[in-house]
Short mmCIF file of C-alpha atoms in Angstrom, two decimals:
data_model
loop_
_atom_site.label_atom_id
_atom_site.label_comp_id
_atom_site.label_asym_id
_atom_site.label_seq_id
_atom_site.Cartn_x
_atom_site.Cartn_y
_atom_site.Cartn_z
CA MET Q 1 74.91 71.89 39.80
CA SER Q 2 74.25 69.81 42.80
CA LYS Q 3 76.57 68.57 46.07
CA ARG Q 4 75.86 65.07 46.96
CA SER Q 5 75.00 64.59 50.11
CA SER Q 6 77.74 63.34 52.88
CA SER Q 7 75.49 60.10 53.42
CA SER Q 8 75.21 59.40 49.66
CA ALA Q 9 79.26 60.12 49.46
CA SER Q 10 79.68 57.94 52.45
CA THR Q 11 77.27 55.30 51.18
CA ASP Q 12 79.65 55.08 47.92
CA GLN Q 13 82.46 55.05 49.82
CA ALA Q 14 81.32 51.83 51.72
CA ALA Q 15 80.37 50.06 48.44
CA GLU Q 16 83.76 50.08 47.28
CA GLU Q 17 85.48 48.86 50.47
CA PRO Q 18 85.60 45.00 50.51
CA TRP Q 19 84.11 42.69 52.61
CA TYR Q 20 87.23 42.62 54.93
CA ALA Q 21 87.38 46.59 55.46
CA GLY Q 22 87.19 46.28 59.06
CA GLY Q 23 90.53 43.91 59.33
CA LEU Q 24 91.42 40.17 59.23
CA LYS Q 25 93.06 38.20 62.21
CA PHE Q 26 96.00 36.11 61.72
CA ASN Q 27 98.66 34.28 63.50
CA CYS Q 28 100.99 31.95 62.14
CA SER Q 29 100.80 29.16 64.33
CA GLN Q 30 104.11 27.93 62.69
CA CYS Q 31 102.22 24.34 61.98
CA GLY Q 32 103.81 24.00 58.63
CA ASP Q 33 100.67 23.23 57.05
CA CYS Q 34 101.56 25.78 54.22
CA CYS Q 35 105.01 24.36 53.45
CA THR Q 36 104.12 20.50 53.22
CA GLY Q 37 101.55 18.21 51.42
CA ALA Q 38 100.75 17.90 48.10
CA PRO Q 39 103.11 19.05 45.48
CA GLY Q 40 102.80 22.80 43.99
CA PHE Q 41 104.85 25.69 43.24
CA VAL Q 42 106.64 28.54 45.61
CA TRP Q 43 107.33 30.96 42.69
CA VAL Q 44 110.74 32.68 43.66
CA LYS Q 45 112.21 35.85 42.01
CA LYS Q 46 115.57 37.04 41.24
CA SER Q 47 115.85 39.05 44.46
CA GLU Q 48 114.20 36.35 46.81
CA ILE Q 49 116.65 33.74 45.26
CA GLU Q 50 119.69 36.39 46.05
CA ALA Q 51 118.48 36.87 49.59
CA ILE Q 52 117.77 33.32 50.34
CA ALA Q 53 121.24 31.94 48.66
CA ALA Q 54 123.14 34.52 50.67
CA LEU Q 55 121.38 33.29 54.10
CA VAL Q 56 122.18 29.59 53.29
CA ASN Q 57 126.01 31.07 52.16
CA GLN Q 58 125.96 29.76 48.62
CA ASP Q 59 126.51 31.30 45.34
CA VAL Q 60 123.43 32.22 43.46
CA ALA Q 61 124.19 29.79 40.44
CA ALA Q 62 124.97 26.89 42.64
CA PHE Q 63 121.59 27.79 45.00
CA GLU Q 64 119.76 27.84 41.86
CA LYS Q 65 120.76 24.52 40.50
CA GLU Q 66 120.39 22.87 43.74
CA TYR Q 67 117.26 24.59 45.51
CA THR Q 68 115.14 25.90 42.12
CA ARG Q 69 113.32 24.41 39.53
CA ASN Q 70 112.40 25.88 36.04
CA VAL Q 71 108.59 26.41 34.85
CA GLY Q 72 108.13 27.58 32.12
CA ILE Q 73 109.86 31.17 32.49
CA ARG Q 74 109.78 31.10 36.20
CA LYS Q 75 111.43 29.72 38.92
CA SER Q 76 109.94 27.76 41.74
CA LEU Q 77 111.92 26.31 44.78
CA ARG Q 78 112.13 22.28 44.73
CA GLU Q 79 110.40 20.09 46.85
CA PHE Q 80 111.06 16.96 48.81
CA PRO Q 81 109.47 14.16 46.81
CA ASN Q 82 106.50 13.72 49.63
CA GLY Q 83 105.71 17.59 48.25
CA ASP Q 84 107.26 19.25 51.19
CA CYS Q 85 109.05 22.17 50.88
CA VAL Q 86 113.00 21.89 50.37
CA PHE Q 87 113.57 24.29 53.35
CA PHE Q 88 110.92 22.85 55.46
CA ASP Q 89 112.89 21.23 58.73
CA THR Q 90 110.46 18.08 59.38
CA GLU Q 91 111.77 17.72 62.47
CA SER Q 92 111.40 21.29 64.15
CA ARG Q 93 108.36 21.87 62.03
CA ARG Q 94 109.86 25.45 61.09
CA CYS Q 95 111.10 26.92 57.66
CA THR Q 96 115.03 27.12 57.77
CA VAL Q 97 115.15 30.19 55.56
CA TYR Q 98 112.40 32.23 57.41
CA GLU Q 99 114.14 35.21 57.42
CA ALA Q 100 114.26 35.66 53.52
CA ARG Q 101 111.21 33.71 52.76
CA PRO Q 102 109.72 34.23 49.35
CA ARG Q 103 107.13 37.09 49.48
CA GLN Q 104 104.40 33.86 48.39
CA CYS Q 105 104.90 32.81 51.89
CA ARG Q 106 105.36 36.16 53.32
CA THR Q 107 102.11 37.46 52.28
CA TRP Q 108 99.86 34.38 53.26
CA PRO Q 109 97.01 34.40 53.96
CA PHE Q 110 96.40 37.54 52.68
CA TRP Q 111 96.14 36.50 48.84
CA GLU Q 112 93.29 37.57 46.32
CA SER Q 113 92.00 33.73 46.41
CA ASN Q 114 91.56 33.94 50.04
CA LEU Q 115 90.20 37.25 50.14
CA LYS Q 116 87.69 37.28 47.25
CA SER Q 117 84.67 36.30 49.59
CA PRO Q 118 83.81 35.66 53.15
CA GLU Q 119 83.27 32.09 52.37
CA ALA Q 120 86.76 32.12 50.66
CA TRP Q 121 88.07 33.53 53.98
CA LYS Q 122 86.40 30.79 56.22
CA GLN Q 123 87.86 27.98 53.92
CA THR Q 124 91.18 29.38 54.68
CA CYS Q 125 90.59 29.32 58.13
CA GLU Q 126 89.36 26.06 58.33
CA VAL Q 127 92.73 24.48 56.63
CA CYS Q 128 95.23 27.50 58.23
CA PRO Q 129 95.12 27.04 62.28
CA GLY Q 130 96.48 30.87 62.41
CA SER Q 131 94.24 32.28 60.10
CA GLY Q 132 91.08 33.79 61.79
CA LYS Q 133 93.08 34.01 65.18
CA GLY Q 134 95.52 36.51 66.73
CA GLN Q 135 96.63 39.69 65.73
CA VAL Q 136 93.95 42.02 63.62
CA TYR Q 137 95.59 43.18 60.46
CA SER Q 138 93.95 46.72 58.87
CA LEU Q 139 92.42 46.87 55.58
CA ASP Q 140 95.87 48.54 54.53
CA GLU Q 141 98.19 46.17 55.76
CA ILE Q 142 95.80 43.38 54.18
CA GLU Q 143 96.18 45.23 50.73
CA ILE Q 144 99.99 45.65 51.02
CA ARG Q 145 100.09 42.15 51.11
CA ARG Q 146 97.44 41.04 48.60
CA LYS Q 147 99.17 43.34 45.81
CA GLU Q 148 102.34 41.89 46.68
CA PHE Q 149 101.61 38.33 45.44
CA ARG Q 150 98.61 37.37 43.48
CA VAL Q 151 96.93 33.97 43.70
#
């Protein structure tokens, strides 16, 4: 039985690592661009609905009726007619429920769709002024976020 050489083992390990193994930079500029614009979906699960409802001091049933919409079997936060998130304050350009924001918001920009290739990440950096700048997130930190919410 032969043993693998250490250089072969490290080559195999390097081949398994994603292109962003050295980490990626991100620092939210709080521009609000990810909260505004074209209509879309901000998916929320029960625990997120409960957390946001508590933050805005509303019971869950009333919160769901006022702030969520059903999309098939899932729930999404409502939007204003222009596509802006219902919790985005246009005057301050801030999220009014930031402390309890859904995982979709917390994990941006480390979504699978943004990490699939260096080109996808470059496109993300072109549309998000905080991507590619600021704090370096390690591979482990990125992977935690990537696995928490898949887009």
